[in-house]
C-alpha positions as a printed Julia matrix, in Angstrom:
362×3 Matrix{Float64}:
   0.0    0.0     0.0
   1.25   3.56   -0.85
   1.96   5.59    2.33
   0.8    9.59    1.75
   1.65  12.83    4.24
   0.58  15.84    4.23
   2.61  19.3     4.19
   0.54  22.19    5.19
   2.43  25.78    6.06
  -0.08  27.23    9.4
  -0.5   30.03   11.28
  -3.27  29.53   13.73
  -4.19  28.79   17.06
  -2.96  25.66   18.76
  -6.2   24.09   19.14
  -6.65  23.86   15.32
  -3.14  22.81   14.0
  -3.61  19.83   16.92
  -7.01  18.74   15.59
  -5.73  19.2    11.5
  -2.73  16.88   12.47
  -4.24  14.35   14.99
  -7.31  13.88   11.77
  -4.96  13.27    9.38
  -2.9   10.85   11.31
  -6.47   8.64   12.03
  -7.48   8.6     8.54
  -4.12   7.22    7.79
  -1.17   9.57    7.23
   2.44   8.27    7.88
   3.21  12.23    8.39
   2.01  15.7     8.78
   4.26  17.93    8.3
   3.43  21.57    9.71
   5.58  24.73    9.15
   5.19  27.22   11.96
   5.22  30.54    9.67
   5.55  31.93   13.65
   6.61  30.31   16.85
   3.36  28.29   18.38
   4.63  26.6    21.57
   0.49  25.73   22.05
   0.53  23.46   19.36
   4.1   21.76   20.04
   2.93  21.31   23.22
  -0.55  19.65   22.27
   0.92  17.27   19.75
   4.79  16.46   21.85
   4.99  12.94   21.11
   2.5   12.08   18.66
   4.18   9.77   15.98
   3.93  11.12   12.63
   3.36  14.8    13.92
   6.06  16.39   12.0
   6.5   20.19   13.52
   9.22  22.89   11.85
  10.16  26.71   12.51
   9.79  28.29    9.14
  13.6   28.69    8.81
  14.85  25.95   10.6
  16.68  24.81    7.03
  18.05  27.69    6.04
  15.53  28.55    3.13
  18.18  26.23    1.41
  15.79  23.86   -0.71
  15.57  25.33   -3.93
  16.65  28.97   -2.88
  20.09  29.68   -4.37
  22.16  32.66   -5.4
  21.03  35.55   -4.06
  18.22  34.63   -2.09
  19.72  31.68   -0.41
  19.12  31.77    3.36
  16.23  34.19    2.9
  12.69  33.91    3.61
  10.16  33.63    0.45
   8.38  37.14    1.19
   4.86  36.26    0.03
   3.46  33.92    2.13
   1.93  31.73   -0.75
   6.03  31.07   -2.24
   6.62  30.09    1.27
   3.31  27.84    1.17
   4.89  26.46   -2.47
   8.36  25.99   -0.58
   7.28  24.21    2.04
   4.85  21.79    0.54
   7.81  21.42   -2.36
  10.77  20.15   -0.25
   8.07  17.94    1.71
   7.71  15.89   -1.82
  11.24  15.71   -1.89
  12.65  14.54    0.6
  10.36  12.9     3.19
  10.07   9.01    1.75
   6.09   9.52    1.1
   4.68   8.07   -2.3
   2.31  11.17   -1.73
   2.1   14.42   -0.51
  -1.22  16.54   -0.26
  -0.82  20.38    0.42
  -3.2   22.31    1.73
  -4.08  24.54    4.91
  -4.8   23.9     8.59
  -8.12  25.05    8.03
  -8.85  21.65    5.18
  -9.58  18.62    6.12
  -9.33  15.74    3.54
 -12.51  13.55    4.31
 -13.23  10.11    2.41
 -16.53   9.89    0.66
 -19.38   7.2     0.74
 -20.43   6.37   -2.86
 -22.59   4.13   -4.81
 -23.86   2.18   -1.19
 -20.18   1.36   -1.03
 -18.02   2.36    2.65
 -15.83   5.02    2.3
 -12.28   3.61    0.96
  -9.02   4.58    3.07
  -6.97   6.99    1.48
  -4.06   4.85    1.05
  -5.81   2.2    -1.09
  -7.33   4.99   -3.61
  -4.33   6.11   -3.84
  -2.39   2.63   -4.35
  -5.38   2.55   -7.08
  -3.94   4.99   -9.46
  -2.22   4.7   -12.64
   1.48   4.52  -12.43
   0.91   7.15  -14.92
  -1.05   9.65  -13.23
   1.26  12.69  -11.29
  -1.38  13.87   -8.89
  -4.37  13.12   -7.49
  -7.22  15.97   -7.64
  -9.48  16.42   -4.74
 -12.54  18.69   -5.08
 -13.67  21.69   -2.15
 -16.58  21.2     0.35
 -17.33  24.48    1.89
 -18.43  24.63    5.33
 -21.65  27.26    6.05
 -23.47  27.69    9.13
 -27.42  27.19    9.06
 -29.2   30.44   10.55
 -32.27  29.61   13.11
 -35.32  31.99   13.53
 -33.44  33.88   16.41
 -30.15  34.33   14.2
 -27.9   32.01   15.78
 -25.65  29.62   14.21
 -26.13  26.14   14.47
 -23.08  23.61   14.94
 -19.56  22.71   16.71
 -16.45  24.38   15.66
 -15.75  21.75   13.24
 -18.71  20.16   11.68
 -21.15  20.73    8.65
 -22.84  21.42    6.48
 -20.67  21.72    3.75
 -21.52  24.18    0.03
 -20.08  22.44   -2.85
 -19.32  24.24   -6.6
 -22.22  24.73   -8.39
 -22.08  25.6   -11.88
 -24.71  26.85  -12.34
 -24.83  29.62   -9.56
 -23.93  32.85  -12.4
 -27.45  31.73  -13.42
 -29.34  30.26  -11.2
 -27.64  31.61   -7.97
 -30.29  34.56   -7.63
 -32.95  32.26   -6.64
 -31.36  31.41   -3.82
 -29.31  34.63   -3.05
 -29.98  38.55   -2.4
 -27.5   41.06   -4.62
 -24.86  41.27   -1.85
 -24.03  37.5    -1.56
 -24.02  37.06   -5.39
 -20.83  39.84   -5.21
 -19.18  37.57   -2.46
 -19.71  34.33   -4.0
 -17.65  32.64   -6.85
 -19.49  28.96   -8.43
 -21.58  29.5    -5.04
 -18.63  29.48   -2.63
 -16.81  31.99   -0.12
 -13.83  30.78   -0.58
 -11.65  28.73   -3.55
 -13.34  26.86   -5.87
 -10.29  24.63   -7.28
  -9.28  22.16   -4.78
  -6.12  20.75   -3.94
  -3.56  18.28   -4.91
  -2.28  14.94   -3.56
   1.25  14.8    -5.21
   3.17  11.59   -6.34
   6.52  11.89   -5.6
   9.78  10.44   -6.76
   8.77  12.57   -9.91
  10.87  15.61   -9.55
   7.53  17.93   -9.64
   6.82  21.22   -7.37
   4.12  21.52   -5.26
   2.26  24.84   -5.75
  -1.24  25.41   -3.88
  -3.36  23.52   -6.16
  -1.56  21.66   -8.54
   1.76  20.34   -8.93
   3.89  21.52  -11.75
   7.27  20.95  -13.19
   9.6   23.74  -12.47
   9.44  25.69   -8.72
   8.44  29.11  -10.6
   5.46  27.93  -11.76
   5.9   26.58  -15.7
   5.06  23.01  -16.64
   1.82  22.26  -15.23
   0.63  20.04  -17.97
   0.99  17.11  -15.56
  -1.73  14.03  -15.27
  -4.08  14.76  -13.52
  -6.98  12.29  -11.81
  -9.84  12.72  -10.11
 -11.39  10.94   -7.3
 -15.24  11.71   -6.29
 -14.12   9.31   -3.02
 -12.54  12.16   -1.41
 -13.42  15.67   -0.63
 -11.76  18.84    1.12
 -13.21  20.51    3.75
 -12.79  23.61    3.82
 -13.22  25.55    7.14
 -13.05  29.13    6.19
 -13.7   31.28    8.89
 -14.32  28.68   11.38
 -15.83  31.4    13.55
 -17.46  35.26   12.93
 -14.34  36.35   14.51
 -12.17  34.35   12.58
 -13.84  35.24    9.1
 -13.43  39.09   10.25
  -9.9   38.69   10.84
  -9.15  37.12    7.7
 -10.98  39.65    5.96
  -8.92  42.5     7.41
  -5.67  41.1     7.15
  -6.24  40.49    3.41
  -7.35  44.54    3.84
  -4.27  45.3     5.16
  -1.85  43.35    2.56
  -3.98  45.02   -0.17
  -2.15  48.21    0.3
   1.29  47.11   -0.15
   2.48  47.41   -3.96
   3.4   43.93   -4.0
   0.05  42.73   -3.17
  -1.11  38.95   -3.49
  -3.65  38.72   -6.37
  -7.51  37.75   -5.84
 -10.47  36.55   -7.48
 -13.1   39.31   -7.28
 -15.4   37.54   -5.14
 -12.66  37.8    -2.25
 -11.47  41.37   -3.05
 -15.51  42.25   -2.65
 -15.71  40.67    0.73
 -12.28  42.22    2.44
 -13.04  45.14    0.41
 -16.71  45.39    1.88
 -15.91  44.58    5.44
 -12.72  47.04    5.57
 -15.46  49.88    4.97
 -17.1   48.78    8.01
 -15.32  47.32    9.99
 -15.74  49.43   13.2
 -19.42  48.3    12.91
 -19.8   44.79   14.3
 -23.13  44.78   13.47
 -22.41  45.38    9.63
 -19.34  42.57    9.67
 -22.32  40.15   10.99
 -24.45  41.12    8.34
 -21.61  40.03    5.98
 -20.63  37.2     7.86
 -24.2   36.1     6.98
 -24.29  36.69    3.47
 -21.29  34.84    2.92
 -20.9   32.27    5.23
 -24.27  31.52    6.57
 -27.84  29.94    4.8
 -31.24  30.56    6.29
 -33.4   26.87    6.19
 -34.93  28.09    2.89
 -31.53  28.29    1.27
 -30.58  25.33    2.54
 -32.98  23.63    1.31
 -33.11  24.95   -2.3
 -29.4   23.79   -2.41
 -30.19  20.62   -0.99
 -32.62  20.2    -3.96
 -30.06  21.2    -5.89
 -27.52  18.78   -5.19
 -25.16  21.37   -3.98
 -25.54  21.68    0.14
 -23.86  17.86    1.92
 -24.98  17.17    5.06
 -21.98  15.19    5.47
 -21.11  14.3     9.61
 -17.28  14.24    9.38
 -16.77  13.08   12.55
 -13.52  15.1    13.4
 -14.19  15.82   17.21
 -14.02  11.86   17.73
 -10.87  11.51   15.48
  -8.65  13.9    17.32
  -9.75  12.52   20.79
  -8.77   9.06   19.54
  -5.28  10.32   18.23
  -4.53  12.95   21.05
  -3.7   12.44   24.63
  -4.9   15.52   25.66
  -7.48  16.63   23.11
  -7.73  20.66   22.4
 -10.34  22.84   23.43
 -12.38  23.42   20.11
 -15.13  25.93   21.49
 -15.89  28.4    19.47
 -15.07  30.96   22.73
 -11.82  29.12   23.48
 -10.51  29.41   19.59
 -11.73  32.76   19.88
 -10.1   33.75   22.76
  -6.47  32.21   21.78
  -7.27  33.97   18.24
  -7.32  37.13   19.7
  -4.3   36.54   22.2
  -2.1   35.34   18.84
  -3.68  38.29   16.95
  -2.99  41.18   18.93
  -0.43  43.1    16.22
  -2.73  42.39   13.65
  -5.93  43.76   15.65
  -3.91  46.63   16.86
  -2.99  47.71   13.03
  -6.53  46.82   12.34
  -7.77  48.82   14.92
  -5.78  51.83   13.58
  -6.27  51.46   10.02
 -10.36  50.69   10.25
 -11.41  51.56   13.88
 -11.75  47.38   14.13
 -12.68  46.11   17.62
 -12.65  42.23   17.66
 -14.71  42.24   21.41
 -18.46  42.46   19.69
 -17.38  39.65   17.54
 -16.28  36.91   19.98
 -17.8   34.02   20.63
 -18.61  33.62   24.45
């Protein structure tokens, strides 16, 4: 059977690189190997001694992998060539057949089909063609259902879950009002693409949703299969607060000239929420648009094939896997999100008149 890893570069509270890893490692991963873009002694300290936890300071190898001449030893500056780096020398040089790259907000989650049980990731992967280079795996998009009194249903890490629907440009305006059809791309918050599971042994680079044949991007003509057995879930925003803070910090990074490119349903929704962002009540109303579905929409999606009410079961994974399972209320992340935060609240709080306090959970 072909072992597979995962290589994921994080920046979040403890709590949630703990309960990415210890998931991973039950559904089967030899290794998980997390680069700490900044020191997180939380989550070395929640997964010290886990076998197949595999935990690095960005840094700790020199930036040597890859990075010659003059910017040996240095740091990729945008965060997504250090994202590429990372996932890159993982598929090099760690002994795994595969490698899947994505973020500590994804979890890769094995899908029942046709009455069968859903396989283990190891055996549709020993499946493939000797031929095939990677290993596509499609975006579920977690939204919270809306009650009658406005609150969110659900646990920090459970569903529903959106999927792409092509025909949202027209059809999406049955189901949403002007402002969510500006924040939505294929009916989604977030990306729409997926990620990649990565053979290696081939000599390939591992960008953030494909792998491709030379590190600065050319030769991505590489084959390519897909699975409907597995899915990505996709966590964005796993609270109000954390959705707000995303939003701002991609507000923030928008001024610099060197500037990370985005789709234009993301540049509306950091766009929008930077002009109100000292209004919690406004972010909210976002927060709903984007991320949330009253029982009406839900239920036209569900007609439509496009809402899964999958139970992924991830709560009872990483208490299996972890000694000394993390706290994953939405008031603990919350509070730890805030205490990691604080520069980028404070800058936020300058910049937009931001005040996270209104947005907590509690």
């Amino acid at each position: 059977m072909d072992s597979w890893g995962v290589a994921a570069l994080v920046d979040e509270p403890g709590a949630l690189i703990a309960a990415f890893v210890a998931h991973h490692l039950e559904l089967g991963a030899a290794q998980v190997h997390v680069l700490l873009d900044r020191p997180n002694e939380e989550a070395r300290d929640l997964l010290s001694g886990v076998p197949g936890a595999v935990l690095t300071d960005a840094g700790g190898d020199g930036w040597a992998f890859q990075n010659t001449g003059q910017n040996r030893g240095r740091a990729p500056r945008r965060h997504l060539m250090r994202q590429k780096y990372h996932a890159s020398r993982v598929l090099a040089q760690s002994g795994l057949d595969w490698v899947l790259h994505c973020d500590a907000d994804e979890f890769l989650m094995p899908v029942r089909r046709f009455g069968l049980p859903a396989p283990s990731v190891a055996l549709l992967l020993s499946l493939a063609r000797r031929r095939t280079d990677w290993v596509h795996v499609g975006v579920a998009e977690r939204v919270r259902l809306i009650g009658e009194a406005g609150a969110s249903s659900g646990g920090l890490l459970d569903g529903p879950f959106r999927l792409p629907w092509p025909e949202f440009p027209t059809r999406g305006r049955t189901v949403y009002d002007r402002k969510a059809m500006e924040m939505l791309n294929v009916g989604l918050a977030g990306h729409h693409l997926g990620k990649a599971i990565a053979r290696a042994g081939r000599g390939h680079f591992l960008g953030i949703h494909q792998p491709m044949r030379d590190f600065g991007g050319e030769g991505r003509d590489l084959v390519r299969a897909e699975t409907g057995f597995l899915r990505l879930l996709h966590f964005d925003g796993l609270t109000l607060l954390h959705y707000a803070l995303k939003m701002v910090r991609r507000a923030l990074a928008d001024r610099d000239a060197n500037a990370p490119p985005h789709g234009a349903h993301r540049r509306a929704q950091f766009s929008a929420l930077a002009a109100v962002a000292g209004d919690a009540a406004a972010i909210r109303e976002q927060w709903l648009a984007a991320r949330c579905l009253s029982p009406a929409q839900a239920g036209v999606l569900r007609a439509r094939g496009v809402l899964w009410d999958a139970d992924p079961q991830i709560a009872a994974r990483i208490a299996h896997r972890l000694p000394a399972p993390p706290d994953l209320s939405a008031a603990a992340f919350d509070s730890a999100l805030i205490a990691r935060e604080a520069a980028l609240i404070a800058r936020a709080a300058e910049a937009f008149g931001f005040d996270p306090e209104p947005l907590r959970a509690r």
